[in-house]
Amino acid sequence: QVQLIESGGGSVQAGGSLRLSCAASGRTYGMGWFRQAPGKERESVTAISWSGSRIYYTDSVKGRFTISRDNAKNTMYLQMNSLKPEDTAVYYCAASGSLFGGESRSNYDYWGQGTQVTVSS
């Protein structure tokens, strides 16, 4: 069983930046970030393979968000720049039993509790 704890959420104005962290209680393989806005389904934001060599971004965050990981610290990061009001959501980190989980929620076995990101215009 792997526990995931997100941190780094908060409130910023449009154009600002935030950095999310996801600390895992043990070794993880493929990992990803998802988000869920009020009244909407949870959607994939980005995913990274165990080695970091394979990365996926949803189109709406390409060029603004950067995913990374430090396997020595069992921690994943999400650097979010040029934030927009439409980025407002609860952000969840997830861990997969596969080397790369991709964008599908069903590929992930463990989930964090979520951290709120609010972007005001």
PDB file of C-alpha atoms in Angstrom:
ATOM      1  CA  GLN A   1       0.000   0.000   0.000  1.00  0.00           C
ATOM      2  CA  VAL A   2       1.377   3.397  -1.002  1.00  0.00           C
ATOM      3  CA  GLN A   3       0.206   6.621   0.589  1.00  0.00           C
ATOM      4  CA  LEU A   4       0.396   9.841  -1.406  1.00  0.00           C
ATOM      5  CA  ILE A   5       0.345  13.284   0.148  1.00  0.00           C
ATOM      6  CA  GLU A   6      -0.006  16.409  -1.969  1.00  0.00           C
ATOM      7  CA  SER A   7       1.080  19.875  -0.914  1.00  0.00           C
ATOM      8  CA  GLY A   8       1.627  23.287  -2.446  1.00  0.00           C
ATOM      9  CA  GLY A   9      -1.876  24.256  -3.454  1.00  0.00           C
ATOM     10  CA  GLY A  10      -3.259  27.712  -2.817  1.00  0.00           C
ATOM     11  CA  SER A  11      -4.781  30.821  -4.316  1.00  0.00           C
ATOM     12  CA  VAL A  12      -3.071  32.939  -6.943  1.00  0.00           C
ATOM     13  CA  GLN A  13      -3.997  35.546  -9.501  1.00  0.00           C
ATOM     14  CA  ALA A  14      -4.078  34.759 -13.191  1.00  0.00           C
ATOM     15  CA  GLY A  15      -0.573  34.659 -14.608  1.00  0.00           C
ATOM     16  CA  GLY A  16       0.913  33.478 -11.344  1.00  0.00           C
ATOM     17  CA  SER A  17       2.700  30.255 -10.492  1.00  0.00           C
ATOM     18  CA  LEU A  18       2.393  27.403  -8.032  1.00  0.00           C
ATOM     19  CA  ARG A  19       4.432  24.281  -7.412  1.00  0.00           C
ATOM     20  CA  LEU A  20       2.692  21.147  -6.231  1.00  0.00           C
ATOM     21  CA  SER A  21       4.492  18.272  -4.565  1.00  0.00           C
ATOM     22  CA  CYS A  22       3.405  14.682  -4.064  1.00  0.00           C
ATOM     23  CA  ALA A  23       5.276  12.657  -1.470  1.00  0.00           C
ATOM     24  CA  ALA A  24       4.922   8.878  -1.594  1.00  0.00           C
ATOM     25  CA  SER A  25       5.358   6.584   1.375  1.00  0.00           C
ATOM     26  CA  GLY A  26       7.238   4.065  -0.739  1.00  0.00           C
ATOM     27  CA  ARG A  27       8.596   3.316  -4.147  1.00  0.00           C
ATOM     28  CA  THR A  28       6.321   4.205  -7.036  1.00  0.00           C
ATOM     29  CA  TYR A  29       6.366   3.549 -10.762  1.00  0.00           C
ATOM     30  CA  GLY A  30       4.331   5.589 -13.208  1.00  0.00           C
ATOM     31  CA  MET A  31       2.765   8.677 -11.646  1.00  0.00           C
ATOM     32  CA  GLY A  32       0.410  11.400 -12.724  1.00  0.00           C
ATOM     33  CA  TRP A  33      -1.527  14.503 -11.797  1.00  0.00           C
ATOM     34  CA  PHE A  34      -5.284  14.758 -12.258  1.00  0.00           C
ATOM     35  CA  ARG A  35      -7.672  17.588 -11.473  1.00  0.00           C
ATOM     36  CA  GLN A  36     -11.358  17.956 -10.801  1.00  0.00           C
ATOM     37  CA  ALA A  37     -13.253  21.217 -11.082  1.00  0.00           C
ATOM     38  CA  PRO A  38     -16.682  21.684  -9.460  1.00  0.00           C
ATOM     39  CA  GLY A  39     -19.355  19.903 -11.437  1.00  0.00           C
ATOM     40  CA  LYS A  40     -16.855  18.259 -13.764  1.00  0.00           C
ATOM     41  CA  GLU A  41     -15.269  14.860 -14.045  1.00  0.00           C
ATOM     42  CA  ARG A  42     -11.736  14.225 -12.889  1.00  0.00           C
ATOM     43  CA  GLU A  43      -9.362  14.696 -15.816  1.00  0.00           C
ATOM     44  CA  SER A  44      -5.749  13.869 -16.510  1.00  0.00           C
ATOM     45  CA  VAL A  45      -3.349  16.785 -16.471  1.00  0.00           C
ATOM     46  CA  THR A  46       0.032  15.140 -16.907  1.00  0.00           C
ATOM     47  CA  ALA A  47       1.832  11.847 -16.363  1.00  0.00           C
ATOM     48  CA  ILE A  48       5.439  10.714 -16.034  1.00  0.00           C
ATOM     49  CA  SER A  49       7.100   7.346 -16.330  1.00  0.00           C
ATOM     50  CA  TRP A  50       9.270   5.859 -13.610  1.00  0.00           C
ATOM     51  CA  SER A  51      12.474   6.904 -15.386  1.00  0.00           C
ATOM     52  CA  GLY A  52      11.109  10.295 -16.404  1.00  0.00           C
ATOM     53  CA  SER A  53      11.772   9.523 -20.045  1.00  0.00           C
ATOM     54  CA  ARG A  54       8.121   9.427 -21.025  1.00  0.00           C
ATOM     55  CA  ILE A  55       5.799  12.338 -20.273  1.00  0.00           C
ATOM     56  CA  TYR A  56       2.241  13.195 -21.230  1.00  0.00           C
ATOM     57  CA  TYR A  57       0.508  16.595 -20.987  1.00  0.00           C
ATOM     58  CA  THR A  58      -3.059  17.404 -21.782  1.00  0.00           C
ATOM     59  CA  ASP A  59      -3.254  20.056 -24.494  1.00  0.00           C
ATOM     60  CA  SER A  60      -4.556  22.822 -22.252  1.00  0.00           C
ATOM     61  CA  VAL A  61      -1.438  22.846 -20.046  1.00  0.00           C
ATOM     62  CA  LYS A  62       1.298  22.275 -22.619  1.00  0.00           C
ATOM     63  CA  GLY A  63       3.982  24.947 -22.390  1.00  0.00           C
ATOM     64  CA  ARG A  64       2.724  26.104 -18.971  1.00  0.00           C
ATOM     65  CA  PHE A  65       3.017  23.074 -16.668  1.00  0.00           C
ATOM     66  CA  THR A  66       6.065  20.899 -16.050  1.00  0.00           C
ATOM     67  CA  ILE A  67       6.025  17.528 -14.332  1.00  0.00           C
ATOM     68  CA  SER A  68       9.121  16.064 -12.718  1.00  0.00           C
ATOM     69  CA  ARG A  69      10.095  13.513 -10.113  1.00  0.00           C
ATOM     70  CA  ASP A  70      12.901  12.688  -7.719  1.00  0.00           C
ATOM     71  CA  ASN A  71      12.914   8.942  -7.165  1.00  0.00           C
ATOM     72  CA  ALA A  72      15.508   9.204  -4.400  1.00  0.00           C
ATOM     73  CA  LYS A  73      12.967  11.241  -2.417  1.00  0.00           C
ATOM     74  CA  ASN A  74       9.875   9.345  -3.655  1.00  0.00           C
ATOM     75  CA  THR A  75       8.450  12.710  -4.655  1.00  0.00           C
ATOM     76  CA  MET A  76       6.761  14.070  -7.769  1.00  0.00           C
ATOM     77  CA  TYR A  77       6.345  17.734  -8.644  1.00  0.00           C
ATOM     78  CA  LEU A  78       4.112  19.874 -10.819  1.00  0.00           C
ATOM     79  CA  GLN A  79       5.367  23.344 -11.684  1.00  0.00           C
ATOM     80  CA  MET A  80       2.430  25.423 -12.886  1.00  0.00           C
ATOM     81  CA  ASN A  81       3.158  28.732 -14.603  1.00  0.00           C
ATOM     82  CA  SER A  82       0.930  31.256 -16.370  1.00  0.00           C
ATOM     83  CA  LEU A  83      -2.041  29.992 -14.425  1.00  0.00           C
ATOM     84  CA  LYS A  84      -5.519  30.696 -15.739  1.00  0.00           C
ATOM     85  CA  PRO A  85      -8.882  30.789 -13.949  1.00  0.00           C
ATOM     86  CA  GLU A  86      -9.838  27.605 -15.813  1.00  0.00           C
ATOM     87  CA  ASP A  87      -7.005  25.805 -14.002  1.00  0.00           C
ATOM     88  CA  THR A  88      -8.994  26.137 -10.777  1.00  0.00           C
ATOM     89  CA  ALA A  89      -9.636  22.646  -9.410  1.00  0.00           C
ATOM     90  CA  VAL A  90      -8.671  20.113  -6.804  1.00  0.00           C
ATOM     91  CA  TYR A  91      -5.438  18.517  -7.964  1.00  0.00           C
ATOM     92  CA  TYR A  92      -4.756  14.877  -7.186  1.00  0.00           C
ATOM     93  CA  CYS A  93      -1.574  12.893  -7.560  1.00  0.00           C
ATOM     94  CA  ALA A  94      -1.792   9.246  -8.482  1.00  0.00           C
ATOM     95  CA  ALA A  95       0.538   6.262  -8.672  1.00  0.00           C
ATOM     96  CA  SER A  96       0.354   3.368 -11.085  1.00  0.00           C
ATOM     97  CA  GLY A  97       1.622  -0.177 -10.854  1.00  0.00           C
ATOM     98  CA  SER A  98       2.876   0.218 -14.408  1.00  0.00           C
ATOM     99  CA  LEU A  99       6.030   2.007 -15.486  1.00  0.00           C
ATOM    100  CA  PHE A 100       3.829   4.601 -17.231  1.00  0.00           C
ATOM    101  CA  GLY A 101       0.199   5.140 -16.314  1.00  0.00           C
ATOM    102  CA  GLY A 102      -0.671   7.635 -19.020  1.00  0.00           C
ATOM    103  CA  GLU A 103      -3.907   9.582 -19.029  1.00  0.00           C
ATOM    104  CA  SER A 104      -6.368   6.916 -18.030  1.00  0.00           C
ATOM    105  CA  ARG A 105      -7.674   6.978 -14.457  1.00  0.00           C
ATOM    106  CA  SER A 106      -8.114   3.216 -14.519  1.00  0.00           C
ATOM    107  CA  ASN A 107      -4.343   2.745 -14.799  1.00  0.00           C
ATOM    108  CA  TYR A 108      -3.735   4.225 -11.357  1.00  0.00           C
ATOM    109  CA  ASP A 109      -3.950   2.269  -8.136  1.00  0.00           C
ATOM    110  CA  TYR A 110      -3.226   4.875  -5.469  1.00  0.00           C
ATOM    111  CA  TRP A 111      -4.538   8.401  -5.033  1.00  0.00           C
ATOM    112  CA  GLY A 112      -3.747  11.342  -2.803  1.00  0.00           C
ATOM    113  CA  GLN A 113      -6.368  13.325  -0.923  1.00  0.00           C
ATOM    114  CA  GLY A 114      -6.112  16.309  -3.249  1.00  0.00           C
ATOM    115  CA  THR A 115      -5.000  19.909  -2.911  1.00  0.00           C
ATOM    116  CA  GLN A 116      -7.021  22.953  -3.931  1.00  0.00           C
ATOM    117  CA  VAL A 117      -5.722  25.334  -6.585  1.00  0.00           C
ATOM    118  CA  THR A 118      -7.689  28.534  -7.090  1.00  0.00           C
ATOM    119  CA  VAL A 119      -6.812  31.049  -9.792  1.00  0.00           C
ATOM    120  CA  SER A 120      -8.591  34.385  -9.755  1.00  0.00           C
ATOM    121  CA  SER A 121      -8.924  36.727 -12.711  1.00  0.00           C
TER     122      SER A 121
END
